[in-house]
Amino acid sequence: MGEETDLCIVGGGPAGMVAGLLFARAGVRTTVLEKHADFLRDFRGDTVHPSTLRIFSELGLLDELLKRPHDKVHHLGAWIGERHVEIADFRSFDPRWNFIAMMPQWHFLDFVAEQARRHPNFRVVIEAEALGLETGGGRVSGVRYRQAGEERRVSARLVIASDGRRSVLREEGRLPLRSFGAPMDVFWFRIPKQRAEENESTGVIVGGRIMALIDRGDTGSAPTCSPRAAPTRSAPAASIASEQTSRARRRCWVSMSRRSGAGKT
């Protein structure tokens, strides 16, 4: 089966969805291929930084974005031993974006998709896993993908590979990859809390290790990216128990510096 579009974006993460929104706003026929059925992937970015908030303000979408569940962090600090150190302070920025919005990524992506769908030249195809590039006339002419067990093709004047660090399209297209690396390992896990506990996000630095508690409030349900009517999917299995026992959960991450010899556990 063949389809045609002006722009095909592979990958419905933050980069792919925002690119899709911007191109659709500019009048370009845009198709986003997303291999998952929804945006619910845990242990992903929970922060929308001031620079991003400013962009959404310039697009006239900031007020609507901030109607989604979020917390505001105007400054960051950490305890080093018994001393509290201020790491960052955003309060000197424009009041419209002088904070980090702590927002689960599925809410952010669902919002971007909702805004993009307001443009008739935009569509997102779910459960569409990219298989490779289509070529012709010495150029990339589209993408092959699998949906519902069937191989399909979409022809496009331009293809954007936004399918993550293990990009199938980047590898097939032999696009150069520059790796900067990172001097740390990050371990994500959940810990429970009682609803009565005060919502907070904290950080502690001990012996070269950073532990951060990110309060996500009640787990609730995550939105679906399906363009058709579909029930929202509940939080991941590890979080379902929190709903059944009337508990909310925090997410915790630990950064372990390789320089300190703590990169392996």
XYZ file of C-alpha atoms in Angstrom:
265
model
C 0.000 0.000 0.000
C 1.355 3.427 -0.898
C 0.697 6.879 0.527
C 2.010 10.314 -0.372
C 2.975 13.295 1.745
C 5.346 16.247 1.567
C 7.153 15.465 4.826
C 7.471 12.171 6.676
C 8.803 12.305 10.234
C 9.768 8.980 11.793
C 9.457 9.064 15.574
C 6.823 10.733 17.752
C 9.105 11.914 20.559
C 9.532 15.586 21.525
C 11.730 16.392 18.500
C 9.496 14.625 15.984
C 6.191 15.912 17.335
C 7.327 19.529 17.673
C 8.813 19.429 14.168
C 5.513 18.037 12.908
C 3.592 20.831 14.593
C 5.845 23.551 13.151
C 5.763 22.179 9.609
C 1.996 21.678 9.755
C 1.561 25.284 10.931
C 3.596 26.344 7.890
C 1.170 24.542 5.568
C 3.319 21.491 4.789
C 1.554 18.125 4.387
C 3.085 16.259 7.316
C 2.914 12.618 8.413
C 4.446 11.389 11.683
C 5.065 7.649 12.083
C 4.998 6.523 15.732
C 5.669 2.863 16.508
C 3.842 2.862 19.859
C 0.092 2.984 20.445
C 0.340 5.923 22.840
C 2.802 8.311 24.449
C 3.027 6.503 27.772
C 6.695 5.676 28.271
C 7.947 5.961 31.817
C 11.417 7.094 32.876
C 11.622 9.807 30.244
C 12.135 13.535 30.519
C 9.845 15.276 32.978
C 11.188 18.800 32.500
C 10.146 21.567 30.116
C 12.836 24.207 30.424
C 12.485 28.008 30.197
C 13.910 28.095 26.657
C 11.213 25.654 25.500
C 8.490 27.510 27.396
C 9.582 30.696 25.620
C 9.215 29.021 22.218
C 5.694 27.897 23.075
C 4.911 31.424 24.231
C 6.069 32.761 20.859
C 3.806 30.192 19.194
C 0.888 31.438 21.290
C 0.503 28.052 22.979
C 2.067 28.520 26.410
C -1.130 29.208 28.360
C -2.764 26.110 26.911
C 0.332 23.988 27.601
C 0.394 25.026 31.248
C -3.174 23.834 31.712
C -1.698 20.327 31.658
C -0.643 18.884 35.050
C 2.718 20.305 36.095
C 4.738 21.794 38.932
C 6.879 24.921 38.683
C 10.501 24.941 39.800
C 11.874 28.492 39.990
C 15.264 27.568 41.441
C 17.336 24.451 42.047
C 19.490 23.574 45.008
C 21.133 20.577 46.594
C 22.463 19.470 49.941
C 26.205 18.743 50.002
C 26.844 17.261 53.391
C 25.146 19.676 55.767
C 25.429 22.676 53.449
C 22.703 23.731 50.995
C 24.026 25.028 47.663
C 21.969 26.908 45.069
C 22.615 25.453 41.614
C 20.303 27.486 39.369
C 17.862 30.386 39.717
C 15.429 31.198 36.883
C 13.536 33.979 38.629
C 15.329 36.759 36.696
C 13.800 35.522 33.437
C 10.534 36.779 31.970
C 7.759 35.832 34.459
C 5.997 33.899 31.713
C 8.809 31.337 31.583
C 10.987 31.892 34.658
C 10.697 28.295 35.825
C 11.100 24.663 34.819
C 7.731 23.002 34.257
C 7.838 19.533 35.807
C 5.474 17.782 33.406
C 5.424 14.061 32.525
C 6.467 13.657 28.923
C 3.236 11.927 27.893
C 1.262 15.098 28.793
C 3.657 17.256 26.787
C 3.534 15.000 23.723
C -0.234 14.638 23.889
C -0.553 18.431 23.980
C 1.715 18.881 20.944
C -0.203 16.208 19.029
C -3.509 17.842 19.926
C -2.317 21.210 18.608
C -0.872 19.671 15.438
C -4.125 17.847 14.646
C -5.903 21.185 14.431
C -4.186 21.562 11.062
C -5.866 19.504 8.315
C -2.500 18.790 6.648
C -1.160 16.903 9.709
C -1.612 13.284 10.687
C 0.091 10.867 13.043
C 0.111 7.154 12.202
C 0.338 5.018 15.343
C 1.781 1.532 15.768
C 3.801 2.216 12.631
C 7.333 0.835 12.991
C 9.857 2.135 10.458
C 11.652 -0.622 8.539
C 13.848 1.359 6.188
C 14.174 4.025 3.534
C 12.656 4.121 0.071
C 15.002 5.470 -2.596
C 14.676 6.462 -6.227
C 16.416 8.743 -8.665
C 19.458 9.019 -6.445
C 17.566 10.360 -3.434
C 15.516 9.256 -0.472
C 11.904 9.170 -1.606
C 10.030 7.762 1.378
C 9.847 5.240 4.209
C 8.856 1.600 4.556
C 7.020 0.757 7.764
C 5.031 -2.047 9.357
C 1.536 -1.577 10.756
C -0.835 -4.317 11.908
C 1.539 -6.944 10.550
C 1.483 -5.443 7.057
C 4.347 -3.684 5.308
C 3.399 -0.270 3.957
C 5.102 2.605 2.189
C 4.808 6.355 2.345
C 6.342 8.561 -0.349
C 7.685 11.935 0.768
C 9.633 14.862 -0.613
C 11.547 15.040 2.683
C 12.162 12.462 5.418
C 13.235 13.360 8.962
C 14.769 10.570 11.037
C 13.670 11.322 14.579
C 13.575 7.723 15.741
C 15.988 7.966 18.638
C 19.496 6.906 19.514
C 19.071 3.527 17.821
C 17.693 5.063 14.643
C 17.013 2.516 11.895
C 16.920 5.258 9.276
C 20.153 6.891 10.378
C 21.984 3.584 10.156
C 20.562 2.704 6.754
C 21.204 6.194 5.415
C 24.771 6.074 6.767
C 24.347 9.468 8.334
C 27.371 10.519 10.401
C 26.957 10.079 14.139
C 28.880 12.207 16.596
C 28.826 10.902 20.157
C 29.672 13.239 23.013
C 29.235 10.661 25.760
C 28.332 11.427 29.355
C 30.463 11.097 32.514
C 27.658 9.425 34.446
C 25.092 6.641 34.597
C 21.479 7.348 35.530
C 19.267 4.842 37.344
C 15.503 5.485 37.507
C 13.149 3.844 39.974
C 9.910 4.530 41.853
C 9.335 4.841 45.573
C 5.889 5.119 47.183
C 4.567 7.930 49.329
C 1.401 8.641 51.254
C -0.961 11.182 49.727
C -0.673 13.244 52.862
C 3.010 13.902 52.172
C 3.780 17.334 50.798
C 4.641 17.449 47.100
C 8.276 18.329 46.621
C 11.268 17.806 44.377
C 14.602 17.558 46.117
C 18.233 16.794 45.369
C 21.111 15.485 47.420
C 24.794 15.239 46.475
C 26.862 12.750 48.439
C 30.359 11.599 47.492
C 30.002 12.486 43.816
C 26.547 10.903 43.543
C 23.350 12.895 42.973
C 19.966 11.659 44.123
C 16.890 13.579 42.962
C 13.276 13.032 44.009
C 10.795 14.198 41.368
C 7.254 14.400 42.663
C 4.715 13.381 40.013
C 1.647 13.502 42.235
C -1.091 10.977 41.512
C -0.257 8.567 38.706
C -3.741 8.674 37.182
C -4.068 7.795 33.493
C -1.958 8.746 30.531
C -3.482 10.157 27.343
C -3.484 8.198 24.115
C -2.051 9.431 20.831
C -4.586 7.458 18.825
C -6.529 9.700 16.434
C -9.574 7.510 16.910
C -11.694 7.273 20.027
C -9.939 4.967 22.472
C -9.842 4.567 26.235
C -6.819 6.017 27.965
C -4.311 3.488 29.192
C -3.547 3.395 32.878
C -0.108 3.944 34.312
C 2.514 1.191 33.925
C 2.104 -2.048 35.841
C 4.538 -0.947 38.486
C 2.307 2.035 39.220
C -1.082 0.302 39.128
C -0.703 -0.807 42.731
C -0.420 2.827 43.767
C -3.946 3.483 42.477
C -5.331 0.385 44.165
C -3.837 1.324 47.532
C -4.745 5.020 47.242
C -1.134 6.090 47.058
C 0.699 8.472 44.811
C 4.263 7.827 43.723
C 7.480 9.675 43.334
C 10.055 9.007 40.696
C 13.650 8.933 41.767
C 16.813 9.025 39.756
C 20.386 8.567 40.841
C 23.295 9.863 38.816
C 26.507 7.963 39.512
C 29.654 9.590 38.236
C 32.070 7.347 36.366
C 34.882 9.628 37.419
C 34.249 8.682 41.034
C 34.374 4.984 40.169
C 30.668 4.543 40.896
C 29.524 3.914 37.349
C 28.773 0.223 37.937
C 26.537 -1.528 40.439
